[in-house]
Amino acid sequence: MNIRPATVDDILAIVNLENDVFKESLGESFLYDEMMLNPFSHIVIGEVDQKMVGYIGLRVDEEAEIMNFAVFPHEQKKGYGKALLTYALDYLKAHYVKTLSLEVRESNLVAQKLYLSFGFKKSHIRKNYYQNEDAIVFIKEVNP
């Protein structure tokens, strides 16, 4: 898999991916603003044969947060999510980021299993973070 920085030309594909996986999207304008106006934003695309299979969006400062992370359902269980998360963690280590946090739906057991396998720890619950579903906040020390 090739991992490369996202460009504005990728926005519609990211929106389609988010809608496919989450049944909703951060939206074109949000993604545009992240790419073009937010100096803390770092969004990368995972590609196989020059086709997007997934992406991960981070906000990076002394601490980092995963804004969104998705792999197309028909491309899951092929190691692409692990590769994107490994890339993100390597990037954060190289930039001396202390911790990485994220929210995940309480019902998303597959994602929770992935994060736990990477050494993330459950921190706390955010009630009704996703409309009618709680989020579990996961945190990982990247550079302790």
PDB file of C-alpha atoms in Angstrom:
ATOM      1  CA  MET A   1       0.000   0.000   0.000  1.00  0.00           C
ATOM      2  CA  ASN A   2       1.171   3.494  -0.851  1.00  0.00           C
ATOM      3  CA  ILE A   3       0.522   6.208   1.748  1.00  0.00           C
ATOM      4  CA  ARG A   4       0.578   9.816   0.580  1.00  0.00           C
ATOM      5  CA  PRO A   5      -0.636  13.238   1.746  1.00  0.00           C
ATOM      6  CA  ALA A   6      -4.241  14.001   0.824  1.00  0.00           C
ATOM      7  CA  THR A   7      -4.980  16.850  -1.564  1.00  0.00           C
ATOM      8  CA  VAL A   8      -8.140  18.809  -2.299  1.00  0.00           C
ATOM      9  CA  ASP A   9      -8.629  16.479  -5.270  1.00  0.00           C
ATOM     10  CA  ASP A  10      -9.215  13.675  -2.732  1.00  0.00           C
ATOM     11  CA  ILE A  11     -12.017  15.416  -0.842  1.00  0.00           C
ATOM     12  CA  LEU A  12     -14.953  13.870  -2.726  1.00  0.00           C
ATOM     13  CA  ALA A  13     -13.423  10.386  -2.423  1.00  0.00           C
ATOM     14  CA  ILE A  14     -12.949  10.914   1.335  1.00  0.00           C
ATOM     15  CA  VAL A  15     -16.569  12.081   1.697  1.00  0.00           C
ATOM     16  CA  ASN A  16     -17.733   8.981  -0.191  1.00  0.00           C
ATOM     17  CA  LEU A  17     -15.563   6.761   2.016  1.00  0.00           C
ATOM     18  CA  GLU A  18     -16.914   8.344   5.201  1.00  0.00           C
ATOM     19  CA  ASN A  19     -20.504   8.011   4.000  1.00  0.00           C
ATOM     20  CA  ASP A  20     -19.879   4.368   3.093  1.00  0.00           C
ATOM     21  CA  VAL A  21     -18.323   3.520   6.456  1.00  0.00           C
ATOM     22  CA  PHE A  22     -20.051   5.885   8.908  1.00  0.00           C
ATOM     23  CA  LYS A  23     -23.284   6.758   7.019  1.00  0.00           C
ATOM     24  CA  GLU A  24     -22.250  10.399   7.484  1.00  0.00           C
ATOM     25  CA  SER A  25     -19.271  12.589   6.643  1.00  0.00           C
ATOM     26  CA  LEU A  26     -17.294  15.434   8.106  1.00  0.00           C
ATOM     27  CA  GLY A  27     -18.209  17.177   4.846  1.00  0.00           C
ATOM     28  CA  GLU A  28     -16.448  18.785   1.927  1.00  0.00           C
ATOM     29  CA  SER A  29     -16.043  22.221   3.519  1.00  0.00           C
ATOM     30  CA  PHE A  30     -14.666  20.770   6.775  1.00  0.00           C
ATOM     31  CA  LEU A  31     -12.123  18.666   4.890  1.00  0.00           C
ATOM     32  CA  TYR A  32     -11.157  21.593   2.654  1.00  0.00           C
ATOM     33  CA  ASP A  33     -10.612  23.823   5.690  1.00  0.00           C
ATOM     34  CA  GLU A  34      -8.551  21.114   7.386  1.00  0.00           C
ATOM     35  CA  MET A  35      -6.317  20.710   4.337  1.00  0.00           C
ATOM     36  CA  MET A  36      -5.958  24.339   3.340  1.00  0.00           C
ATOM     37  CA  LEU A  37      -6.374  26.404   6.513  1.00  0.00           C
ATOM     38  CA  ASN A  38      -5.440  24.274   9.530  1.00  0.00           C
ATOM     39  CA  PRO A  39      -1.658  24.107  10.043  1.00  0.00           C
ATOM     40  CA  PHE A  40      -2.153  21.309  12.600  1.00  0.00           C
ATOM     41  CA  SER A  41      -3.993  19.041  10.157  1.00  0.00           C
ATOM     42  CA  HIS A  42      -2.259  16.008   8.646  1.00  0.00           C
ATOM     43  CA  ILE A  43      -4.422  13.856   6.374  1.00  0.00           C
ATOM     44  CA  VAL A  44      -3.072  10.897   4.429  1.00  0.00           C
ATOM     45  CA  ILE A  45      -4.546   8.507   1.889  1.00  0.00           C
ATOM     46  CA  GLY A  46      -3.813   4.803   1.630  1.00  0.00           C
ATOM     47  CA  GLU A  47      -3.817   3.579  -1.963  1.00  0.00           C
ATOM     48  CA  VAL A  48      -3.546   0.222  -3.687  1.00  0.00           C
ATOM     49  CA  ASP A  49      -3.047   0.276  -7.452  1.00  0.00           C
ATOM     50  CA  GLN A  50      -3.616   4.062  -7.326  1.00  0.00           C
ATOM     51  CA  LYS A  51      -7.107   3.603  -5.813  1.00  0.00           C
ATOM     52  CA  MET A  52      -7.927   4.917  -2.361  1.00  0.00           C
ATOM     53  CA  VAL A  53      -8.625   2.135   0.137  1.00  0.00           C
ATOM     54  CA  GLY A  54      -8.642   4.275   3.283  1.00  0.00           C
ATOM     55  CA  TYR A  55      -7.487   7.411   5.009  1.00  0.00           C
ATOM     56  CA  ILE A  56      -6.560   8.816   8.378  1.00  0.00           C
ATOM     57  CA  GLY A  57      -6.896  12.437   9.448  1.00  0.00           C
ATOM     58  CA  LEU A  58      -4.919  13.802  12.376  1.00  0.00           C
ATOM     59  CA  ARG A  59      -4.593  17.081  14.201  1.00  0.00           C
ATOM     60  CA  VAL A  60      -1.021  17.319  15.398  1.00  0.00           C
ATOM     61  CA  ASP A  61       0.572  19.587  18.005  1.00  0.00           C
ATOM     62  CA  GLU A  62       2.303  18.527  21.248  1.00  0.00           C
ATOM     63  CA  GLU A  63      -0.564  16.072  21.464  1.00  0.00           C
ATOM     64  CA  ALA A  64      -2.486  14.622  18.538  1.00  0.00           C
ATOM     65  CA  GLU A  65      -6.024  13.505  17.844  1.00  0.00           C
ATOM     66  CA  ILE A  66      -7.416  11.242  15.153  1.00  0.00           C
ATOM     67  CA  MET A  67     -10.216  13.235  13.514  1.00  0.00           C
ATOM     68  CA  ASN A  68     -11.375  10.357  11.311  1.00  0.00           C
ATOM     69  CA  PHE A  69      -9.999   7.033  10.195  1.00  0.00           C
ATOM     70  CA  ALA A  70     -11.697   4.724   7.730  1.00  0.00           C
ATOM     71  CA  VAL A  71     -11.091   1.885   5.301  1.00  0.00           C
ATOM     72  CA  PHE A  72     -13.682   0.939   2.679  1.00  0.00           C
ATOM     73  CA  PRO A  73     -15.701  -2.072   3.932  1.00  0.00           C
ATOM     74  CA  HIS A  74     -14.692  -4.203   0.924  1.00  0.00           C
ATOM     75  CA  GLU A  75     -11.016  -3.437   1.689  1.00  0.00           C
ATOM     76  CA  GLN A  76     -11.140  -4.219   5.416  1.00  0.00           C
ATOM     77  CA  LYS A  77      -9.334  -7.165   7.004  1.00  0.00           C
ATOM     78  CA  LYS A  78      -6.442  -6.790   4.543  1.00  0.00           C
ATOM     79  CA  GLY A  79      -4.072  -4.913   6.883  1.00  0.00           C
ATOM     80  CA  TYR A  80      -4.698  -1.468   5.409  1.00  0.00           C
ATOM     81  CA  GLY A  81      -6.060  -0.020   8.649  1.00  0.00           C
ATOM     82  CA  LYS A  82      -3.048  -1.349  10.561  1.00  0.00           C
ATOM     83  CA  ALA A  83      -0.718   0.152   7.948  1.00  0.00           C
ATOM     84  CA  LEU A  84      -2.384   3.576   8.175  1.00  0.00           C
ATOM     85  CA  LEU A  85      -2.333   3.554  11.987  1.00  0.00           C
ATOM     86  CA  THR A  86       1.316   2.423  12.000  1.00  0.00           C
ATOM     87  CA  TYR A  87       2.152   5.250   9.591  1.00  0.00           C
ATOM     88  CA  ALA A  88       0.372   7.755  11.863  1.00  0.00           C
ATOM     89  CA  LEU A  89       2.183   6.545  14.982  1.00  0.00           C
ATOM     90  CA  ASP A  90       5.572   6.616  13.223  1.00  0.00           C
ATOM     91  CA  TYR A  91       4.846  10.149  11.995  1.00  0.00           C
ATOM     92  CA  LEU A  92       3.900  11.270  15.511  1.00  0.00           C
ATOM     93  CA  LYS A  93       6.987   9.646  17.063  1.00  0.00           C
ATOM     94  CA  ALA A  94       9.201  11.441  14.544  1.00  0.00           C
ATOM     95  CA  HIS A  95       7.521  14.748  15.449  1.00  0.00           C
ATOM     96  CA  TYR A  96       7.885  14.170  19.213  1.00  0.00           C
ATOM     97  CA  VAL A  97       4.151  14.138  19.864  1.00  0.00           C
ATOM     98  CA  LYS A  98       3.406  12.966  23.405  1.00  0.00           C
ATOM     99  CA  THR A  99      -0.018  11.351  23.107  1.00  0.00           C
ATOM    100  CA  LEU A 100      -2.607  10.355  20.530  1.00  0.00           C
ATOM    101  CA  SER A 101      -6.315  10.306  21.362  1.00  0.00           C
ATOM    102  CA  LEU A 102      -9.488   9.392  19.510  1.00  0.00           C
ATOM    103  CA  GLU A 103     -13.174   8.673  19.994  1.00  0.00           C
ATOM    104  CA  VAL A 104     -14.793   5.458  18.851  1.00  0.00           C
ATOM    105  CA  ARG A 105     -18.410   4.349  18.924  1.00  0.00           C
ATOM    106  CA  GLU A 106     -19.246   2.038  21.804  1.00  0.00           C
ATOM    107  CA  SER A 107     -20.708  -0.391  19.250  1.00  0.00           C
ATOM    108  CA  ASN A 108     -17.587  -0.431  17.044  1.00  0.00           C
ATOM    109  CA  LEU A 109     -15.898  -3.452  18.574  1.00  0.00           C
ATOM    110  CA  VAL A 110     -13.670  -4.063  15.535  1.00  0.00           C
ATOM    111  CA  ALA A 111     -12.079  -0.611  15.841  1.00  0.00           C
ATOM    112  CA  GLN A 112     -11.749  -0.976  19.612  1.00  0.00           C
ATOM    113  CA  LYS A 113      -9.925  -4.273  19.145  1.00  0.00           C
ATOM    114  CA  LEU A 114      -7.533  -2.618  16.671  1.00  0.00           C
ATOM    115  CA  TYR A 115      -6.758   0.255  19.046  1.00  0.00           C
ATOM    116  CA  LEU A 116      -6.226  -2.072  22.005  1.00  0.00           C
ATOM    117  CA  SER A 117      -3.844  -4.200  19.890  1.00  0.00           C
ATOM    118  CA  PHE A 118      -1.786  -1.038  19.280  1.00  0.00           C
ATOM    119  CA  GLY A 119      -1.545  -0.293  23.013  1.00  0.00           C
ATOM    120  CA  PHE A 120      -4.265   2.328  23.302  1.00  0.00           C
ATOM    121  CA  LYS A 121      -5.966   2.531  26.691  1.00  0.00           C
ATOM    122  CA  LYS A 122      -9.609   3.346  27.349  1.00  0.00           C
ATOM    123  CA  SER A 123      -9.744   6.731  29.043  1.00  0.00           C
ATOM    124  CA  HIS A 124     -13.388   7.719  29.520  1.00  0.00           C
ATOM    125  CA  ILE A 125     -16.859   7.839  27.963  1.00  0.00           C
ATOM    126  CA  ARG A 126     -18.367  10.811  26.117  1.00  0.00           C
ATOM    127  CA  LYS A 127     -22.118  10.519  26.489  1.00  0.00           C
ATOM    128  CA  ASN A 128     -24.178  10.868  23.276  1.00  0.00           C
ATOM    129  CA  TYR A 129     -21.088  11.945  21.333  1.00  0.00           C
ATOM    130  CA  TYR A 130     -22.513  10.317  18.198  1.00  0.00           C
ATOM    131  CA  GLN A 131     -26.113  11.522  18.189  1.00  0.00           C
ATOM    132  CA  ASN A 132     -27.633   8.638  20.205  1.00  0.00           C
ATOM    133  CA  GLU A 133     -24.489   6.667  20.974  1.00  0.00           C
ATOM    134  CA  ASP A 134     -21.711   7.114  23.480  1.00  0.00           C
ATOM    135  CA  ALA A 135     -18.066   7.339  22.451  1.00  0.00           C
ATOM    136  CA  ILE A 136     -15.160   5.706  24.200  1.00  0.00           C
ATOM    137  CA  VAL A 137     -12.072   7.900  24.309  1.00  0.00           C
ATOM    138  CA  PHE A 138      -8.843   6.010  23.726  1.00  0.00           C
ATOM    139  CA  ILE A 139      -5.384   7.434  24.467  1.00  0.00           C
ATOM    140  CA  LYS A 140      -1.926   6.158  23.622  1.00  0.00           C
ATOM    141  CA  GLU A 141       1.392   7.526  24.829  1.00  0.00           C
ATOM    142  CA  VAL A 142       3.489   7.965  21.711  1.00  0.00           C
ATOM    143  CA  ASN A 143       6.631   9.548  23.204  1.00  0.00           C
ATOM    144  CA  PRO A 144       6.388   9.067  26.980  1.00  0.00           C
TER     145      PRO A 144
END
